[in-house]
Coordinates of N, CA and C in Angstrom, one line a residue:
M1 N -5.9 49.9 102.0 CA -5.9 50.8 101.2 C -5.1 51.0 100.1
E2 N -5.3 51.3 99.3 CA -4.8 51.8 97.8 C -3.9 52.4 97.7
C3 N -2.8 52.8 97.0 CA -2.1 53.7 97.0 C -2.0 53.9 95.3
S4 N -1.6 55.3 95.1 CA -1.5 55.4 93.4 C 0.1 55.4 93.3
R5 N 1.0 55.6 92.3 CA 1.9 55.4 91.9 C 2.9 56.3 92.9
D6 N 2.1 57.9 92.4 CA 2.7 58.8 92.9 C 2.7 58.7 94.2
S7 N 2.0 58.5 95.1 CA 2.2 58.6 96.7 C 3.2 57.2 96.9
F8 N 3.2 56.2 96.0 CA 3.8 54.9 96.2 C 5.2 55.2 96.1
A9 N 5.5 56.6 94.9 CA 7.2 56.6 94.7 C 7.5 57.5 95.6
E10 N 6.8 58.3 96.3 CA 7.1 59.4 97.4 C 7.3 58.3 98.8
L11 N 6.4 57.6 98.8 CA 6.8 56.7 100.0 C 8.3 56.3 100.2
H12 N 8.7 55.4 98.6 CA 10.0 54.6 98.5 C 11.0 55.7 98.9
K13 N 10.7 56.5 98.1 CA 11.8 57.9 98.1 C 12.2 58.4 99.9
G14 N 11.6 58.4 100.2 CA 11.3 58.9 102.2 C 12.1 58.0 102.4
D15 N 11.8 56.6 102.3 CA 12.6 55.2 102.8 C 14.1 55.5 102.3
G16 N 14.3 56.0 101.2 CA 15.8 55.7 100.2 C 16.5 56.8 101.4
A17 N 16.2 57.9 101.4 CA 16.4 59.0 102.0 C 16.9 58.6 103.5
M18 N 16.2 57.9 104.4 CA 16.3 57.2 105.6 C 17.8 55.9 105.7
N19 N 17.3 55.3 104.5 CA 18.4 54.3 104.4 C 19.8 55.0 104.0
R20 N 20.2 55.7 103.2 CA 21.3 56.6 102.7 C 21.8 57.7 104.0
E21 N 20.8 58.0 105.0 CA 21.4 58.4 106.3 C 21.8 57.8 107.8
G22 N 21.0 56.7 107.3 CA 21.6 55.2 107.6 C 23.0 54.8 107.8
E23 N 23.1 54.4 106.4 CA 24.3 54.0 105.7 C 25.2 55.0 106.0
E24 N 25.1 56.3 106.2 CA 26.2 57.0 106.5 C 26.5 57.2 107.6
M25 N 25.2 57.0 108.8 CA 25.6 56.9 110.5 C 26.2 56.0 110.3
G26 N 26.2 54.6 109.3 CA 26.9 53.4 110.1 C 28.3 53.3 109.6
R27 N 28.5 54.5 108.3 CA 30.1 54.4 108.1 C 30.7 55.5 108.8
N28 N 29.7 56.3 109.6 CA 30.8 57.3 110.8 C 30.8 56.4 111.7
L29 N 29.8 55.4 112.4 CA 30.2 54.7 113.2 C 31.7 54.0 113.6
R30 N 31.6 53.2 112.2 CA 32.4 52.7 112.0 C 34.3 53.0 111.7
A31 N 34.0 54.2 111.0 CA 34.8 54.7 111.3 C 35.6 55.6 112.7
V32 N 34.8 56.1 113.6 CA 34.8 56.1 115.0 C 35.5 55.1 115.7
A33 N 34.8 54.2 115.3 CA 35.9 52.5 115.8 C 36.9 52.5 115.7
A34 N 37.0 52.5 114.4 CA 38.7 52.1 113.9 C 39.4 52.9 114.4
A35 N 38.9 54.2 114.2 CA 39.9 55.3 115.3 C 40.4 55.2 116.7
G36 N 39.5 54.9 117.4 CA 39.1 54.4 118.7 C 39.9 53.5 119.0
T37 N 40.2 52.3 118.4 CA 40.6 50.8 117.9 C 42.2 51.4 117.9
L38 N 42.5 52.3 117.2 CA 44.1 52.9 116.7 C 44.6 53.6 118.0
L39 N 43.9 54.2 118.4 CA 44.3 54.7 119.5 C 44.7 54.1 120.9
I40 N 43.9 52.9 121.3 CA 44.0 52.3 122.1 C 45.4 51.6 122.1
T41 N 45.4 50.9 120.5 CA 46.4 50.3 120.5 C 47.8 51.1 120.4
I42 N 48.3 52.6 120.2 CA 48.8 53.1 119.8 C 49.1 53.0 121.8
A43 N 47.8 53.7 122.2 CA 48.5 54.0 123.7 C 49.1 52.5 124.3
G44 N 48.6 51.7 124.2 CA 49.1 50.6 124.6 C 50.1 49.9 124.6
A45 N 50.7 50.3 123.1 CA 52.5 49.8 122.6 C 53.4 50.5 123.3
G46 N 53.3 51.8 123.8 CA 54.2 52.7 124.4 C 55.8 52.7 123.6
P47 N 56.7 53.5 124.5 CA 58.3 53.3 123.7 C 58.6 52.4 124.4
T48 N 58.0 51.7 125.0 CA 58.8 50.0 125.7 C 59.0 49.2 124.5
L49 N 58.3 49.2 123.4 CA 58.3 48.1 123.3 C 58.7 48.0 122.3
A50 N 60.0 48.7 121.7 CA 61.3 48.4 121.2 C 62.2 48.5 122.0
Q51 N 61.9 48.4 123.6 CA 62.9 48.4 124.3 C 63.4 47.1 125.2
R52 N 62.7 46.4 125.0 CA 63.1 45.1 125.8 C 64.9 44.7 125.1
S53 N 65.5 43.9 126.2 CA 66.6 43.4 125.9 C 66.8 41.8 125.4
G54 N 67.8 41.6 124.7 CA 67.3 40.2 124.6 C 67.0 40.4 123.1
G55 N 66.7 39.0 123.0 CA 65.8 38.4 121.4 C 67.1 38.4 120.4
V56 N 66.3 38.6 119.2 CA 66.9 38.1 118.0 C 66.9 39.4 117.1
L57 N 67.7 40.1 116.6 CA 67.6 41.3 115.4 C 67.6 40.8 114.3
K58 N 66.5 40.7 113.9 CA 66.0 40.5 112.0 C 65.7 41.6 111.2
I59 N 67.0 41.7 110.3 CA 66.4 42.6 109.2 C 66.9 42.1 107.9
Y60 N 66.2 42.8 106.7 CA 66.8 42.4 105.4 C 68.0 43.2 105.1
H61 N 68.5 42.4 104.5 CA 70.3 42.6 104.1 C 70.5 42.4 102.4
R62 N 70.9 43.1 101.8 CA 71.3 42.7 100.5 C 72.2 42.2 100.2
D63 N 73.1 41.6 100.9 CA 74.8 41.6 100.4 C 75.0 40.7 101.8
S64 N 76.0 40.3 101.7 CA 76.3 39.0 102.4 C 78.0 39.3 102.7
P65 N 78.6 40.4 103.7 CA 79.3 40.7 103.8 C 80.4 39.8 104.5
A66 N 81.8 40.0 104.3 CA 82.5 38.9 105.0 C 82.3 38.9 106.6
S67 N 82.2 39.6 107.5 CA 81.8 40.0 108.6 C 81.2 40.7 109.0
M68 N 80.3 41.3 110.3 CA 79.7 42.1 110.7 C 80.6 43.2 111.7
S69 N 81.8 43.0 111.5 CA 83.1 43.8 112.5 C 83.2 45.0 111.5
I70 N 82.5 46.4 112.1 CA 83.1 47.3 111.7 C 84.4 48.1 111.8
L71 N 85.4 47.4 112.8 CA 86.6 47.4 112.4 C 87.1 47.0 111.2
E72 N 87.0 46.1 110.7 CA 87.3 45.1 109.9 C 86.8 45.3 108.5
E73 N 85.1 45.8 108.2 CA 84.9 46.0 106.8 C 84.6 47.7 106.7
A74 N 84.7 47.8 105.6 CA 84.1 49.3 105.5 C 83.1 49.7 104.2
T75 N 82.0 49.1 104.3 CA 81.2 49.0 103.4 C 79.9 49.1 104.1
N76 N 78.8 49.7 103.2 CA 77.8 50.4 103.5 C 76.8 49.2 104.1
S77 N 77.0 47.9 103.8 CA 76.2 46.8 103.9 C 77.1 46.2 105.2
T78 N 77.9 46.5 105.6 CA 78.0 46.4 107.4 C 78.1 47.3 108.0
E79 N 78.6 48.6 107.8 CA 78.7 49.7 108.6 C 76.8 50.1 109.0
I80 N 76.0 50.2 108.1 CA 74.3 50.9 108.1 C 73.6 49.9 109.2
P81 N 73.6 48.3 108.8 CA 73.1 47.4 109.7 C 73.8 47.5 111.1
M82 N 75.1 48.3 111.6 CA 75.4 47.6 112.7 C 75.4 48.7 113.7
M83 N 75.2 49.9 112.8 CA 75.0 51.1 113.4 C 73.7 51.1 114.9
G84 N 72.9 50.0 114.6 CA 71.6 49.9 115.3 C 72.2 48.6 116.5
V85 N 73.1 48.4 116.5 CA 73.6 47.3 117.4 C 75.1 47.8 118.0
F86 N 76.1 48.7 117.9 CA 77.1 48.8 118.3 C 76.8 50.4 118.7
N87 N 77.9 51.1 119.8 CA 78.4 52.3 119.6 C 79.6 53.1 119.8
N88 N 79.2 54.4 119.5 CA 80.9 55.3 119.2 C 80.9 56.2 120.3
L89 N 82.2 56.4 120.4 CA 82.4 57.4 121.4 C 81.6 58.6 121.0
V90 N 81.5 59.0 119.5 CA 80.7 59.9 119.3 C 80.4 59.5 118.0
L91 N 79.4 60.6 117.0 CA 78.9 60.3 115.7 C 77.8 61.6 115.5
Y92 N 77.9 61.7 114.1 CA 77.5 62.7 113.4 C 75.8 62.7 113.6
K93 N 75.4 64.2 113.8 CA 73.9 64.1 113.6 C 73.5 63.3 112.7
Q94 N 72.7 62.6 112.9 CA 71.8 61.9 111.4 C 70.7 62.8 110.9
D95 N 70.2 63.7 111.5 CA 69.4 64.8 110.6 C 70.0 66.0 110.0
V96 N 71.5 65.9 110.4 CA 72.2 67.5 109.7 C 72.7 66.7 108.5
A97 N 72.2 67.0 107.0 CA 73.0 66.9 105.5 C 74.6 66.6 105.7
Q98 N 74.7 67.4 105.8 CA 76.4 67.8 105.9 C 77.1 67.5 106.9
N99 N 78.0 66.3 107.1 CA 78.5 66.2 108.0 C 80.0 67.6 108.8
S100 N 79.8 68.2 109.6 CA 81.2 68.9 110.2 C 81.6 69.0 111.3
L101 N 82.3 69.5 112.3 CA 82.9 70.0 113.0 C 81.4 69.8 114.3
Q102 N 80.8 70.9 113.6 CA 79.8 71.4 114.5 C 78.6 70.4 115.1
S103 N 78.5 68.7 113.8 CA 77.7 68.0 113.9 C 78.3 67.2 114.1
I104 N 79.2 67.1 115.3 CA 79.8 65.8 115.8 C 78.8 65.7 117.4
I105 N 78.0 64.8 117.9 CA 77.4 64.7 119.0 C 77.7 63.5 119.9
P106 N 78.1 63.3 121.6 CA 78.2 62.3 121.8 C 77.5 61.3 121.6
D107 N 78.3 59.9 122.1 CA 77.8 58.9 122.3 C 78.0 58.2 123.5
L108 N 78.6 57.5 123.4 CA 79.8 56.7 124.6 C 80.0 57.8 125.6
A109 N 80.8 58.8 124.9 CA 81.7 59.6 125.2 C 80.6 60.7 125.6
T110 N 80.6 61.8 126.7 CA 79.5 62.4 127.4 C 80.3 64.0 126.8
D111 N 81.4 64.4 126.9 CA 82.1 65.2 126.1 C 84.1 65.2 125.7
W112 N 84.4 65.8 125.1 CA 85.6 65.9 124.7 C 86.1 67.1 124.9
S113 N 87.7 67.1 124.7 CA 88.5 68.3 124.8 C 90.0 68.2 124.3
W114 N 90.6 69.2 123.8 CA 91.7 69.0 123.2 C 92.2 69.8 124.7
N115 N 93.8 69.4 124.6 CA 94.9 70.5 125.3 C 95.4 71.5 124.5
E116 N 96.0 72.3 125.6 CA 96.0 73.8 125.0 C 96.7 74.2 123.4
D117 N 97.9 72.8 123.3 CA 99.1 73.1 122.1 C 98.2 71.7 121.3
G118 N 97.2 71.3 121.3 CA 96.1 70.5 120.2 C 96.8 68.8 120.3
T119 N 97.5 68.5 121.0 CA 98.3 67.1 120.8 C 97.5 66.3 121.6
E120 N 96.6 66.4 122.7 CA 96.0 65.4 123.7 C 94.3 65.5 123.2
L121 N 93.8 64.3 122.7 CA 92.4 64.5 122.7 C 91.5 64.0 124.4
T122 N 90.9 63.8 124.9 CA 90.3 63.7 126.1 C 89.1 63.3 126.2
F123 N 88.3 62.0 126.3 CA 87.0 62.1 126.1 C 86.5 61.3 127.9
R124 N 85.6 62.3 128.2 CA 85.1 61.5 129.3 C 83.8 60.6 129.2
L125 N 83.8 59.7 129.9 CA 82.6 58.0 129.5 C 81.8 58.4 129.9
R126 N 80.6 58.1 129.0 CA 79.4 57.7 130.1 C 79.2 57.5 131.2
S127 N 78.9 57.1 132.0 CA 78.8 56.4 133.4 C 77.7 55.6 133.2
G128 N 77.5 54.4 134.0 CA 76.4 53.2 133.6 C 76.0 52.7 132.5
V129 N 77.1 52.8 131.4 CA 77.1 51.8 130.7 C 77.6 50.4 130.4
K130 N 76.6 49.3 129.9 CA 77.8 48.2 129.9 C 77.4 47.3 129.3
W131 N 78.1 46.5 129.0 CA 78.1 45.0 128.1 C 77.0 44.4 127.8
H132 N 77.1 43.3 126.9 CA 75.2 42.6 126.8 C 75.7 41.6 128.1
D133 N 77.1 41.2 128.5 CA 77.1 40.4 129.4 C 77.1 41.1 130.9
G134 N 76.9 42.3 131.0 CA 76.9 43.2 132.4 C 78.0 43.4 132.7
H135 N 79.3 43.6 132.0 CA 80.2 44.3 132.4 C 80.1 45.4 132.6
P136 N 80.3 46.5 133.0 CA 81.0 47.9 132.8 C 81.8 48.2 132.0
F137 N 81.5 48.9 130.9 CA 82.4 50.1 130.2 C 83.2 50.6 131.0
T138 N 84.1 50.9 130.4 CA 85.8 51.5 131.0 C 87.0 51.6 129.9
A139 N 87.2 52.9 130.1 CA 88.4 53.5 129.2 C 89.3 52.2 129.3
N140 N 89.6 51.5 129.7 CA 90.5 50.0 129.6 C 89.9 49.3 127.9
D141 N 87.9 49.5 127.9 CA 87.7 48.6 126.4 C 87.9 49.6 125.1
V142 N 88.2 51.3 125.6 CA 88.1 52.1 124.7 C 89.9 51.7 124.1
N143 N 90.1 52.0 125.3 CA 91.9 51.3 125.0 C 92.2 50.5 124.2
C144 N 91.6 49.3 124.5 CA 91.6 48.2 124.2 C 91.7 48.0 122.0
T145 N 90.5 49.1 122.0 CA 90.1 49.3 120.7 C 91.1 49.8 119.8
W146 N 91.4 50.7 120.4 CA 92.6 51.3 119.6 C 93.9 51.0 119.5
D147 N 94.0 50.0 120.9 CA 95.2 49.0 120.6 C 95.1 48.3 119.2
L148 N 94.3 47.8 118.9 CA 93.9 46.9 118.2 C 93.7 47.8 116.7
L149 N 93.7 48.6 116.7 CA 93.5 49.2 115.3 C 95.2 49.8 115.0
L150 N 96.0 50.0 116.0 CA 97.3 50.4 115.9 C 98.0 49.8 115.8
G151 N 97.3 48.2 115.9 CA 98.4 47.0 115.7 C 99.3 47.0 117.0
K152 N 99.0 47.6 117.9 CA 100.1 47.5 119.0 C 99.0 46.2 120.5
S153 N 98.6 45.8 120.1 CA 97.4 44.5 120.8 C 98.3 43.1 120.6
Q154 N 97.9 42.5 121.3 CA 98.5 40.9 120.4 C 97.6 40.3 119.9
E155 N 96.3 40.9 119.6 CA 95.0 40.3 119.1 C 95.3 40.9 117.5
K156 N 95.1 40.6 116.7 CA 94.8 41.1 115.0 C 93.6 41.0 114.9
L157 N 93.5 41.9 113.7 CA 92.0 41.8 113.3 C 91.8 40.6 112.0
R158 N 90.7 40.1 112.0 CA 91.3 38.7 111.0 C 91.0 39.3 109.8
A159 N 90.6 40.1 108.8 CA 90.1 40.1 107.8 C 90.4 42.0 107.6
N160 N 91.0 42.7 106.4 CA 90.9 44.1 106.0 C 91.3 45.1 107.1
P161 N 92.0 45.0 107.6 CA 93.0 45.9 108.6 C 92.6 47.3 107.7
P162 N 92.1 47.9 108.5 CA 92.0 49.6 107.9 C 93.7 50.0 108.2
R163 N 94.4 51.1 106.7 CA 94.9 51.5 106.7 C 95.1 53.1 107.4
L164 N 95.6 53.2 108.4 CA 95.6 54.0 109.8 C 96.8 55.3 109.0
G165 N 97.8 55.0 108.3 CA 98.7 56.1 108.2 C 99.7 55.6 109.3
T166 N 101.0 56.7 109.2 CA 101.9 56.7 110.1 C 101.2 58.0 111.2
R167 N 102.0 57.4 112.5 CA 101.4 58.7 113.7 C 102.3 59.7 113.4
T168 N 102.5 61.0 113.3 CA 103.1 61.8 113.6 C 104.1 62.1 114.8
S169 N 105.1 62.8 115.3 CA 105.4 63.3 116.7 C 104.4 64.2 117.1
K170 N 104.0 65.3 116.1 CA 102.8 66.1 116.5 C 101.8 65.9 117.5
R171 N 101.3 64.4 117.4 CA 100.2 64.1 118.0 C 100.8 62.6 118.9
S172 N 99.8 63.1 120.4 CA 100.3 61.9 121.4 C 99.0 61.3 121.8
P173 N 99.1 60.4 122.1 CA 97.7 59.4 122.1 C 96.8 59.7 123.0
L174 N 95.2 59.7 122.4 CA 94.3 60.6 123.5 C 94.2 59.8 125.0
T175 N 93.6 60.8 125.6 CA 92.8 60.0 127.0 C 92.0 59.5 127.5
L176 N 91.4 58.7 128.1 CA 90.5 58.4 128.4 C 90.0 58.7 129.8
I177 N 88.7 59.2 130.2 CA 88.6 59.4 131.9 C 87.1 58.7 132.0
S178 N 87.3 57.3 132.7 CA 86.2 56.6 132.7 C 85.9 57.4 134.3
P179 N 84.4 56.5 133.7 CA 83.4 57.3 134.8 C 83.6 56.9 136.4
R180 N 83.3 57.7 137.4 CA 83.8 57.1 138.5 C 82.9 56.5 139.2
R181 N 83.2 55.6 140.0 CA 82.0 54.6 140.5 C 81.6 55.1 141.7
S182 N 80.4 55.4 142.4 CA 80.2 55.7 143.3 C 80.0 54.4 144.2
I183 N 80.4 55.1 145.8 CA 81.0 54.1 146.9 C 79.6 53.8 147.6

């Protein structure tokens, strides 16, 4: 059977429309498959992915600080990367633009209070906290750090000790309350 040019063109025009619909359907199927793969990957990763203990923390660092001790260095080159390594008794909320007394939140301390005349600050420490070697975190650990900072310890800071100023008689040492161990 012979086809005229017009009928041949109409025949191919119809095939072209089918090809375009098939290509579009293929793209849609690929997009659905990619979205499904992404959802499966996200669901499988879960929050525990970053919660494994041990291992090596690798991060880019733009500087070469003398040490990674937050007690001995006072630059962003030390403080910023070490925020993910060390805990504090308290810290400022990271999502608040301006630091204030109202934006202080607990970290290793669960709460704190001043005595009536404002001369003694008491921190209650979080229970269940352990050091990297498994030993429990206690008030003695915090006192050790304070003694080191105040120069009352046998140990000394290695470099760049902070200048804490002189203590006045209006302030007395802080009091720490260790968590009670269950028997």
